[in-house]
PDB file of N, CA and C in Angstrom:
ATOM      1  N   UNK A  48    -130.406  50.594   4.749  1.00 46.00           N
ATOM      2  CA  UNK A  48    -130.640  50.527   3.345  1.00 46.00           C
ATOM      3  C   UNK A  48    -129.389  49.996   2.690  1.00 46.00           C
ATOM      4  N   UNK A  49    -129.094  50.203   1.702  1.00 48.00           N
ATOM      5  CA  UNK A  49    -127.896  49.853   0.440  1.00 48.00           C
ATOM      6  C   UNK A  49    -127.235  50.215  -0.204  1.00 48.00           C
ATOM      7  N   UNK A  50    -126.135  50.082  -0.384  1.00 54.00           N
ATOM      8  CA  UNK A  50    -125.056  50.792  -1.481  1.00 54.00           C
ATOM      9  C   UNK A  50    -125.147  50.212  -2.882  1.00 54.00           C
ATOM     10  N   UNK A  51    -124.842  50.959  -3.593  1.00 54.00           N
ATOM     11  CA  UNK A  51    -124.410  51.272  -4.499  1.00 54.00           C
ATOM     12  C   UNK A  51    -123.035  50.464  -4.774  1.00 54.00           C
ATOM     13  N   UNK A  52    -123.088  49.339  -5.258  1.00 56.00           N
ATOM     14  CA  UNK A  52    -121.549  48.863  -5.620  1.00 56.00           C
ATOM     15  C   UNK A  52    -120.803  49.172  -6.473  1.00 56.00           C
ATOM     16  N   UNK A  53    -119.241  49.792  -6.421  1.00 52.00           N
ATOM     17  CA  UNK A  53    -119.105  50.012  -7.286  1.00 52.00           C
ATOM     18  C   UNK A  53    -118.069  48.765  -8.093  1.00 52.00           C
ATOM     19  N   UNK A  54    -118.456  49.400  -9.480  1.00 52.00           N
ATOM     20  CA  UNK A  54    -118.300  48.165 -10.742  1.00 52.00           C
ATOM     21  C   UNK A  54    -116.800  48.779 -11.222  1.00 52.00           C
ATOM     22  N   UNK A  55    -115.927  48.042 -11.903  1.00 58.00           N
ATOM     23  CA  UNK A  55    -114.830  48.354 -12.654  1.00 58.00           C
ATOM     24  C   UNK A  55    -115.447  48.515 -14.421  1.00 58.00           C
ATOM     25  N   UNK A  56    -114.822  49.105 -14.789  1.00 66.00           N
ATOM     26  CA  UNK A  56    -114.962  49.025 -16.485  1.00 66.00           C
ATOM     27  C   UNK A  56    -115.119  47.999 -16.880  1.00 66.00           C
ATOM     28  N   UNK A  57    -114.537  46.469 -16.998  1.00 80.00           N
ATOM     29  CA  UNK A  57    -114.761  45.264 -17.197  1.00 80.00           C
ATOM     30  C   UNK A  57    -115.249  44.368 -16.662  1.00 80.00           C
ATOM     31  N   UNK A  58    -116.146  44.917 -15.702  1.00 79.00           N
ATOM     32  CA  UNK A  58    -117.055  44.336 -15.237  1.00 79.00           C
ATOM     33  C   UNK A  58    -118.206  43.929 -15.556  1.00 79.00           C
ATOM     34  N   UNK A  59    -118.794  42.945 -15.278  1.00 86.00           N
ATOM     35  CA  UNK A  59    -120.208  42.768 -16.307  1.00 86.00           C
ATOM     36  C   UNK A  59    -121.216  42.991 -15.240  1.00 86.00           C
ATOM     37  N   UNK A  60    -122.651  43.567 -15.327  1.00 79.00           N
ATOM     38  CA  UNK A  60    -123.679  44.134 -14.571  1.00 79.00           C
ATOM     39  C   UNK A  60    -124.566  42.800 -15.185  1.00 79.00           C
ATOM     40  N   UNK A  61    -125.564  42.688 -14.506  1.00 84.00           N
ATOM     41  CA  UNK A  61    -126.904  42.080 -15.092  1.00 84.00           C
ATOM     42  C   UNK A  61    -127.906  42.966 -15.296  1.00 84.00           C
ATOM     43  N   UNK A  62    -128.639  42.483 -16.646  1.00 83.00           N
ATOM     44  CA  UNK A  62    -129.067  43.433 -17.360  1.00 83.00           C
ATOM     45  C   UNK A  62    -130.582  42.366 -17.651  1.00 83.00           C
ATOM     46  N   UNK A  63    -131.863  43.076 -17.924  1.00 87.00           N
ATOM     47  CA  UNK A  63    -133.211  42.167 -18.849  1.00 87.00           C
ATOM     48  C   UNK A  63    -133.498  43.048 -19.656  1.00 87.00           C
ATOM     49  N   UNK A  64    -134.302  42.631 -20.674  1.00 88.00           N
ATOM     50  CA  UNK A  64    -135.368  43.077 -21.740  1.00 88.00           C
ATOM     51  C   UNK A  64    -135.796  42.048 -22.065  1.00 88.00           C
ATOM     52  N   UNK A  65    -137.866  43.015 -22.274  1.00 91.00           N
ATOM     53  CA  UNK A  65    -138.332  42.006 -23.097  1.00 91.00           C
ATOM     54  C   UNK A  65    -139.704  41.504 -21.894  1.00 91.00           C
ATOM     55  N   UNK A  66    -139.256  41.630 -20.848  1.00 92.00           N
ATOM     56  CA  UNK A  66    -140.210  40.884 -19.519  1.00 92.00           C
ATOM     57  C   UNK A  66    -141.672  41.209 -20.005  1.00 92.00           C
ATOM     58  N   UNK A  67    -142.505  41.252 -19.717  1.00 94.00           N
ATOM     59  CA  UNK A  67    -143.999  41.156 -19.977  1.00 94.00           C
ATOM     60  C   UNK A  67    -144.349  42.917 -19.485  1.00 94.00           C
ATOM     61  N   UNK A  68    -143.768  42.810 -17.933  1.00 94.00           N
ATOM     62  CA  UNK A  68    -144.142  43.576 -16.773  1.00 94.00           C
ATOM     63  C   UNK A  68    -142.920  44.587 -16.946  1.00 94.00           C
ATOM     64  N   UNK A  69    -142.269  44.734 -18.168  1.00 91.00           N
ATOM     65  CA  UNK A  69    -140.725  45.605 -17.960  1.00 91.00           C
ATOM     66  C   UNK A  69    -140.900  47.138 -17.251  1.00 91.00           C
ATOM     67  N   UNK A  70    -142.472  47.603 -17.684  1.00 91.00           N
ATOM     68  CA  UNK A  70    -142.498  48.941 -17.254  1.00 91.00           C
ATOM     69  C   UNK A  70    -142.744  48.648 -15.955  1.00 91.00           C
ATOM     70  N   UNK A  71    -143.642  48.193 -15.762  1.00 94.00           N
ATOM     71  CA  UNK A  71    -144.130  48.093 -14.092  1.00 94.00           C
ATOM     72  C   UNK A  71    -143.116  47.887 -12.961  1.00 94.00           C
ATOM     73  N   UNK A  72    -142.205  46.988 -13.296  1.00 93.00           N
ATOM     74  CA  UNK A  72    -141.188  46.538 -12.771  1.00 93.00           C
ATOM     75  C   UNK A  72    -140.255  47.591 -12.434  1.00 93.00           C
ATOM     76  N   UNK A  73    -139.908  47.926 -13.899  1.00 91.00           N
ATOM     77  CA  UNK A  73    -138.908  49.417 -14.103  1.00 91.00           C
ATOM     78  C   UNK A  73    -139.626  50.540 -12.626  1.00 91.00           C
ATOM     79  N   UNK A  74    -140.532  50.758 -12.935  1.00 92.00           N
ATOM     80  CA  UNK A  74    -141.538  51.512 -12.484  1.00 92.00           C
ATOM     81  C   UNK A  74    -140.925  51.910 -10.810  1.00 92.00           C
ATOM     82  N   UNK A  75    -141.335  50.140 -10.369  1.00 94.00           N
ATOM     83  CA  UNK A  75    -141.514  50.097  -8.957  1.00 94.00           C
ATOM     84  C   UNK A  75    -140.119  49.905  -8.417  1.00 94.00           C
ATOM     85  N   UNK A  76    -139.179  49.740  -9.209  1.00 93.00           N
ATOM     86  CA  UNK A  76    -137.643  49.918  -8.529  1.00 93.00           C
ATOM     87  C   UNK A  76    -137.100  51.313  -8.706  1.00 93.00           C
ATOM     88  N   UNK A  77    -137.963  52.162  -9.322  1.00 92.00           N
ATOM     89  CA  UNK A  77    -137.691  53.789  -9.691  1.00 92.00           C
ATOM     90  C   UNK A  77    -138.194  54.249  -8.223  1.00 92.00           C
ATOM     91  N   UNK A  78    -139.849  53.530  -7.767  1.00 94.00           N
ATOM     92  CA  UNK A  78    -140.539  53.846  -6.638  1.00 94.00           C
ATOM     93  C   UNK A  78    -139.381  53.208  -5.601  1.00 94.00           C
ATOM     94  N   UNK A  79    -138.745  52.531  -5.492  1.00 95.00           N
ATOM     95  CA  UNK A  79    -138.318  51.807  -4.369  1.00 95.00           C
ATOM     96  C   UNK A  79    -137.225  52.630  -4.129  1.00 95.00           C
ATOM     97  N   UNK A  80    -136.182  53.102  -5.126  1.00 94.00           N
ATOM     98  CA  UNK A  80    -134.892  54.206  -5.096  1.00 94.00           C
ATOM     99  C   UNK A  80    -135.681  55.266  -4.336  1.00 94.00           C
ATOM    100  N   UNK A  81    -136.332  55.848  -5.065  1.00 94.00           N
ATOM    101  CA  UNK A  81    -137.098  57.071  -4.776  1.00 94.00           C
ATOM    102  C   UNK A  81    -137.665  57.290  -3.111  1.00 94.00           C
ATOM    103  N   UNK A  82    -138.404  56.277  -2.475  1.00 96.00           N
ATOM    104  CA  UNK A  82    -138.646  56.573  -0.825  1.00 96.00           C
ATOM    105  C   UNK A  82    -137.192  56.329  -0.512  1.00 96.00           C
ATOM    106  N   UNK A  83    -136.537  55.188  -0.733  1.00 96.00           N
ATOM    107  CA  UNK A  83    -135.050  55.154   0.021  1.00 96.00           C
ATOM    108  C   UNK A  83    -134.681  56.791   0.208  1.00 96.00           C
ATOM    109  N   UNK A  84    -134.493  57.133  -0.651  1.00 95.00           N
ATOM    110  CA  UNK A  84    -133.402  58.307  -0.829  1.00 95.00           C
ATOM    111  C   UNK A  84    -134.535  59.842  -0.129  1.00 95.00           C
ATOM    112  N   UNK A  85    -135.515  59.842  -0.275  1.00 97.00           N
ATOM    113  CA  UNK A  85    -136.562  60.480  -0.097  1.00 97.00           C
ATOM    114  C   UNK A  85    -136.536  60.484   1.862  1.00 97.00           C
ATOM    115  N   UNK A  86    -135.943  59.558   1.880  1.00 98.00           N
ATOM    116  CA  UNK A  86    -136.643  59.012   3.523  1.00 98.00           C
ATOM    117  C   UNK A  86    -134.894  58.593   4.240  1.00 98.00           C
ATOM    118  N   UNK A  87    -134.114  58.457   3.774  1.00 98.00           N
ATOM    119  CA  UNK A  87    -133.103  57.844   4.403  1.00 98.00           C
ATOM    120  C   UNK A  87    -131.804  59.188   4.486  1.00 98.00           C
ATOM    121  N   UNK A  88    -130.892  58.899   5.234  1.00 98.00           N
ATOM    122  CA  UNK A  88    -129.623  59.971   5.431  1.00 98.00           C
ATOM    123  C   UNK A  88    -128.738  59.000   4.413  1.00 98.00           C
ATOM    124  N   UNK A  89    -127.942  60.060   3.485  1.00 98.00           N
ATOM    125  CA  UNK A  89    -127.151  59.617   2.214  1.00 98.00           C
ATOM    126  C   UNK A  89    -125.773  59.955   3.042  1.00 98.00           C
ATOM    127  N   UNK A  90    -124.992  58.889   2.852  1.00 98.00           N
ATOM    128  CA  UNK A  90    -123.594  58.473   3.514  1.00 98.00           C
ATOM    129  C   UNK A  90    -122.756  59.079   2.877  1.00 98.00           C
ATOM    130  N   UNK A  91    -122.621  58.651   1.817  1.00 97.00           N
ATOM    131  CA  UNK A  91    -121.534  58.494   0.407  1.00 97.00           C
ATOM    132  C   UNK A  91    -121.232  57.362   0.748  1.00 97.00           C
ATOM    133  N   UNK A  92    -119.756  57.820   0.896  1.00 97.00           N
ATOM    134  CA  UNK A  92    -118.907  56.172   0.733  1.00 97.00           C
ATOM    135  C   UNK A  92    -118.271  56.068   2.338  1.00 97.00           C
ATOM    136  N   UNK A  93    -119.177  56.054   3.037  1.00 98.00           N
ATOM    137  CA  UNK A  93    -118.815  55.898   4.987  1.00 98.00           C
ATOM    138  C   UNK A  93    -120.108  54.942   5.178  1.00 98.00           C
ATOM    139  N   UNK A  94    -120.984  54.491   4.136  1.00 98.00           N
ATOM    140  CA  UNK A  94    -121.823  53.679   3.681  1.00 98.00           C
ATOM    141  C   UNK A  94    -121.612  52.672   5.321  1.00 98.00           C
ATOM    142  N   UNK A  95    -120.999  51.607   4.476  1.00 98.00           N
ATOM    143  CA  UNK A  95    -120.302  50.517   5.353  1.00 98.00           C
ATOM    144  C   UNK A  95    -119.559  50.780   6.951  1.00 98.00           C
ATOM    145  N   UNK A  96    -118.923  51.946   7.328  1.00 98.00           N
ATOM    146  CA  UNK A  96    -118.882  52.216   8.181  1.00 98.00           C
ATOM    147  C   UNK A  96    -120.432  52.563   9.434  1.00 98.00           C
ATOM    148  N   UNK A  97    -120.832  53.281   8.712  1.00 98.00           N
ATOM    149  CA  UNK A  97    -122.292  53.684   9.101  1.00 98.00           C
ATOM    150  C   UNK A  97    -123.510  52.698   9.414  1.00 98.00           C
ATOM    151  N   UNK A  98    -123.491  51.684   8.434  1.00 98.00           N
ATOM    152  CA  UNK A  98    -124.051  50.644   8.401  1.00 98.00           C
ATOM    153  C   UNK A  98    -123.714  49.490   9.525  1.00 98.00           C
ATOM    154  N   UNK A  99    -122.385  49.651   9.743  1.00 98.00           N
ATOM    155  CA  UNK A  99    -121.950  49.005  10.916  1.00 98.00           C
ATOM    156  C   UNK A  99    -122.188  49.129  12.034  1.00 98.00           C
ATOM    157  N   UNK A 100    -122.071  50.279  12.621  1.00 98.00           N
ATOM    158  CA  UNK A 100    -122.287  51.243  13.663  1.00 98.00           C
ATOM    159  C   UNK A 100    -123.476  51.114  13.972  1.00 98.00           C
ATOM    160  N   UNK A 101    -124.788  51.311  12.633  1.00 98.00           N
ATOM    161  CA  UNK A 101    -125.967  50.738  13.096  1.00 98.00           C
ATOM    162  C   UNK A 101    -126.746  49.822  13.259  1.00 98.00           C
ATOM    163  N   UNK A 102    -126.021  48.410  12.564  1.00 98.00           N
ATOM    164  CA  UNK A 102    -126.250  47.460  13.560  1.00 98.00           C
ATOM    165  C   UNK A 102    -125.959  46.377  14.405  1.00 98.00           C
ATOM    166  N   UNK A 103    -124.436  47.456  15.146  1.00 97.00           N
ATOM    167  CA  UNK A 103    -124.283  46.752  16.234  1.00 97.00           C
ATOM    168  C   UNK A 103    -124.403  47.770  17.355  1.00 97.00           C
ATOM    169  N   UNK A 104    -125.352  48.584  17.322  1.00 97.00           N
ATOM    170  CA  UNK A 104    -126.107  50.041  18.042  1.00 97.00           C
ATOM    171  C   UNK A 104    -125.212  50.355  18.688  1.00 97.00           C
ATOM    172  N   UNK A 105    -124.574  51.268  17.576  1.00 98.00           N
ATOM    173  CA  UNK A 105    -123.038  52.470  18.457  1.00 98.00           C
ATOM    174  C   UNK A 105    -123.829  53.447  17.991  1.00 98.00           C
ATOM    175  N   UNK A 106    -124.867  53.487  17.082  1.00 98.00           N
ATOM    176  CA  UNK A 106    -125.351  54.591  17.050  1.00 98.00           C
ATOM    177  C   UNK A 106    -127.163  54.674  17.010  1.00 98.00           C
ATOM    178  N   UNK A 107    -127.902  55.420  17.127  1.00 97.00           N
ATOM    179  CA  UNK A 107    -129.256  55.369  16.694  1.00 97.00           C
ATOM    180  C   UNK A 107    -130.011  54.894  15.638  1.00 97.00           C
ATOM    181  N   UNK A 108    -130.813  53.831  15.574  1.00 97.00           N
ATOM    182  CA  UNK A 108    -131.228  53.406  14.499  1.00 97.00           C
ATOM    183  C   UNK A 108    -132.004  54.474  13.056  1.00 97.00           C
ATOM    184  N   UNK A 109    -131.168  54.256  11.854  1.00 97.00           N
ATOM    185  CA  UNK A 109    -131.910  54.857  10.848  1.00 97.00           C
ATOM    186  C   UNK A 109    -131.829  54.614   9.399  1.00 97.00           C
ATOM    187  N   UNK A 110    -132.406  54.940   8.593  1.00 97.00           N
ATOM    188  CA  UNK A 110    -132.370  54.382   7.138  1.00 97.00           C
ATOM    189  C   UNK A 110    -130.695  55.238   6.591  1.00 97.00           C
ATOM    190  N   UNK A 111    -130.273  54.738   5.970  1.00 98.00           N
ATOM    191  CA  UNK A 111    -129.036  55.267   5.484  1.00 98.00           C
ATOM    192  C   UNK A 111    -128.701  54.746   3.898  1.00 98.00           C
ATOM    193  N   UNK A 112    -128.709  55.651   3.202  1.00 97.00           N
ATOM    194  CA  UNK A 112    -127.847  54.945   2.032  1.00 97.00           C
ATOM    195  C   UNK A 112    -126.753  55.486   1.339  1.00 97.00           C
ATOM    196  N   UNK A 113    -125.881  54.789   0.243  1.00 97.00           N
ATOM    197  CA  UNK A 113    -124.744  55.452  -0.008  1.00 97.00           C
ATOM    198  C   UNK A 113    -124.217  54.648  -0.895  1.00 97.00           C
ATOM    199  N   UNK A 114    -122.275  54.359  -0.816  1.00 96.00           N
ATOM    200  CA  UNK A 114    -121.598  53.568  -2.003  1.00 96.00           C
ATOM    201  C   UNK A 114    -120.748  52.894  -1.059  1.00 96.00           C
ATOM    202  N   UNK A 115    -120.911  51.571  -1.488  1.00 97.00           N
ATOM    203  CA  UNK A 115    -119.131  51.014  -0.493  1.00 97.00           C
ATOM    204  C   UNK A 115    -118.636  49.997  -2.366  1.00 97.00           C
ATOM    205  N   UNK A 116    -117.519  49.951  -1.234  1.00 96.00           N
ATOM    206  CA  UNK A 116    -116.908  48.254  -2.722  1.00 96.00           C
ATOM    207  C   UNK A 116    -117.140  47.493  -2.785  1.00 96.00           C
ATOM    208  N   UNK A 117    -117.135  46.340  -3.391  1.00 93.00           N
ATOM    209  CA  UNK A 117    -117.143  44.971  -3.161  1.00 93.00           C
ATOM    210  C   UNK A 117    -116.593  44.724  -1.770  1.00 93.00           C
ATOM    211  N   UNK A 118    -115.476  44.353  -1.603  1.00 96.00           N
ATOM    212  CA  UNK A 118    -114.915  44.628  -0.284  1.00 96.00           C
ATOM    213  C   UNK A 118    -115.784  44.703   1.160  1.00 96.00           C
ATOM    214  N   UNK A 119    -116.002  45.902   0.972  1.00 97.00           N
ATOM    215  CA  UNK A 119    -117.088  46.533   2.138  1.00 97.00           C
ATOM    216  C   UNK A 119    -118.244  45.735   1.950  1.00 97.00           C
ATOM    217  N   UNK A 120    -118.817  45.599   0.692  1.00 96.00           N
ATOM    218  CA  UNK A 120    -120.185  44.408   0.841  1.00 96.00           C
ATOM    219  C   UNK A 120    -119.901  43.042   1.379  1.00 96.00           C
ATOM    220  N   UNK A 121    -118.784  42.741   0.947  1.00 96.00           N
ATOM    221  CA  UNK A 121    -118.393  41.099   1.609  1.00 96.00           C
ATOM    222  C   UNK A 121    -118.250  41.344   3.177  1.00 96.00           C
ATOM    223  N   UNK A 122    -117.661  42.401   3.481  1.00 98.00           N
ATOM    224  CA  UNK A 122    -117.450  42.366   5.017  1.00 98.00           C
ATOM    225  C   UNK A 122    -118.633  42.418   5.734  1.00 98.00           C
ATOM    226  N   UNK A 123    -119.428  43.684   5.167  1.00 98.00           N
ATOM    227  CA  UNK A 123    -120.306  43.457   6.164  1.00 98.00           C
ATOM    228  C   UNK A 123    -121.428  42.226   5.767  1.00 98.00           C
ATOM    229  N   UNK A 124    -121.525  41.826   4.874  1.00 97.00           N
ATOM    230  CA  UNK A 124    -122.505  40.272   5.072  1.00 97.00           C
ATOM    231  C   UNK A 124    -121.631  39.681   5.849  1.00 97.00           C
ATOM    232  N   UNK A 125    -120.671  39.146   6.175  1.00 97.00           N
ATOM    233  CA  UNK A 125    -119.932  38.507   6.994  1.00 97.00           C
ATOM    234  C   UNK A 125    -119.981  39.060   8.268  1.00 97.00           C
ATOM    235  N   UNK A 126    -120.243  40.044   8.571  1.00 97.00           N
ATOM    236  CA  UNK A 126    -120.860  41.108   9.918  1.00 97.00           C
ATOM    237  C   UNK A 126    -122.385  40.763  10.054  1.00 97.00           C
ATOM    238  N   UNK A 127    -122.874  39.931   9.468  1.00 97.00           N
ATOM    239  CA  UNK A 127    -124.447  39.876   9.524  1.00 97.00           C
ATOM    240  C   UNK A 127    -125.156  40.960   9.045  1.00 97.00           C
ATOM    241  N   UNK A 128    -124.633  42.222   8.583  1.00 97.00           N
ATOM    242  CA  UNK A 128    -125.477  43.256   8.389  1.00 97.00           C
ATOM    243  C   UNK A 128    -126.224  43.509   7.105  1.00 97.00           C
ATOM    244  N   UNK A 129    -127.525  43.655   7.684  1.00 96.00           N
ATOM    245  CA  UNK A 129    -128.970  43.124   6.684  1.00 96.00           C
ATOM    246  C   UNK A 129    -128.956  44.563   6.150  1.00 96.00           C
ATOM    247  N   UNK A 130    -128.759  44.394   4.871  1.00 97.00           N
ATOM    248  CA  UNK A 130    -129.011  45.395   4.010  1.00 97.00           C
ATOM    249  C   UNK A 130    -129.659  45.266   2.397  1.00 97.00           C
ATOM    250  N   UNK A 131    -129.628  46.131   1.469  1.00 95.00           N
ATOM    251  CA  UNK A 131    -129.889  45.285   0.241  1.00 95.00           C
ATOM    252  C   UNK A 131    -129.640  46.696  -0.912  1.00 95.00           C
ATOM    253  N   UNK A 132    -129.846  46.092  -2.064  1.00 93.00           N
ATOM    254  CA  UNK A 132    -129.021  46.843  -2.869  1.00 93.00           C
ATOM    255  C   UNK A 132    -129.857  47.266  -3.727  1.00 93.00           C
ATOM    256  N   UNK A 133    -129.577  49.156  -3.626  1.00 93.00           N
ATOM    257  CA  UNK A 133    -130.195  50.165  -4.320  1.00 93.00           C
ATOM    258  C   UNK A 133    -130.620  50.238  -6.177  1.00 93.00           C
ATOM    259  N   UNK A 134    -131.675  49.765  -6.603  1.00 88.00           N
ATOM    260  CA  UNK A 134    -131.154  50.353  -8.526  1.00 88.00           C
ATOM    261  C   UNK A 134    -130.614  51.684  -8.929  1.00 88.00           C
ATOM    262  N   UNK A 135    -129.908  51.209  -9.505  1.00 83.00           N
ATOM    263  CA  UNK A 135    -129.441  51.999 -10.201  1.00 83.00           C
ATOM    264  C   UNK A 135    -130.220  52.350 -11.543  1.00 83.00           C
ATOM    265  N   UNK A 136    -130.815  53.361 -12.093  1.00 80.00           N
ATOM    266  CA  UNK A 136    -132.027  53.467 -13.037  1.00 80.00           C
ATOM    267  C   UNK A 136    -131.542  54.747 -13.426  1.00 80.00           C
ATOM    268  N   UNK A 137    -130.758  55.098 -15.042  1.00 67.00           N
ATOM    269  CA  UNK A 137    -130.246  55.996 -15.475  1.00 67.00           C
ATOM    270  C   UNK A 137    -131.719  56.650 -16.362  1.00 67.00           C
ATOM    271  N   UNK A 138    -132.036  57.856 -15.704  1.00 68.00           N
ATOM    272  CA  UNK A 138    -133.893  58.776 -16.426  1.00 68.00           C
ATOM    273  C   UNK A 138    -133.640  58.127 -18.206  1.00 68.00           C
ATOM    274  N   UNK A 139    -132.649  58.810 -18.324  1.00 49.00           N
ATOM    275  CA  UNK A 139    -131.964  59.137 -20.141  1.00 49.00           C
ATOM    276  C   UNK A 139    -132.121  57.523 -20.534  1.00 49.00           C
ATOM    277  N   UNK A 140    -132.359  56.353 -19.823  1.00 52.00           N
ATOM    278  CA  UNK A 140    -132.037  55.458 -20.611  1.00 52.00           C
ATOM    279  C   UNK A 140    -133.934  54.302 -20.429  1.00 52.00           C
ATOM    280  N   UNK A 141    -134.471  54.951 -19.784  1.00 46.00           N
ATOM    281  CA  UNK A 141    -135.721  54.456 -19.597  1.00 46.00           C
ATOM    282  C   UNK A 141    -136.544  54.868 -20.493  1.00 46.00           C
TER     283      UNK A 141
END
């Protein structure tokens, strides 16, 4: 599964409003967080370590999610390791 990147204060995120489908959409990336985390072992931030390990099978294959840095995301795409990235969907702001 995917981390969680983390952002600096002056960092800019990408953001929409307005889409046709905003709830549905909203909806199904609430559904998509939700089995991840529901179904997967939560790392923290050994994310990228863990992720490594599983896929270059030092360890047993399994869903995992957590937080790495930028850093850790560049490395491991450069490691080939197929992963993808969790929403972040604050309840209070939906």
């Amino acid at each position: 599964m995917s981390p969680a990147v983390s952002r600096g204060g002056s960092e800019k995120v990408s953001l929409s409003i307005g889409h046709p489908q905003h709830t549905q959409l909203r909806d199904a990336m609430l559904a998509l967080r939700t089995k991840v985390t529901s179904e997967a072992d939560y790392v923290g931030d050994k994310f990228a370590e863990e992720a490594r390990k599983i896929h270059f099978k030092e360890v047993d294959q399994r869903g995992i999610y957590g937080e790495a840095t930028r850093e850790e995301v560049a490395a491991l795409v450069e490691d080939g390791v197929d992963f993808m990235p969790l929403p972040n969907l604050p309840e209070e702001h939906n």
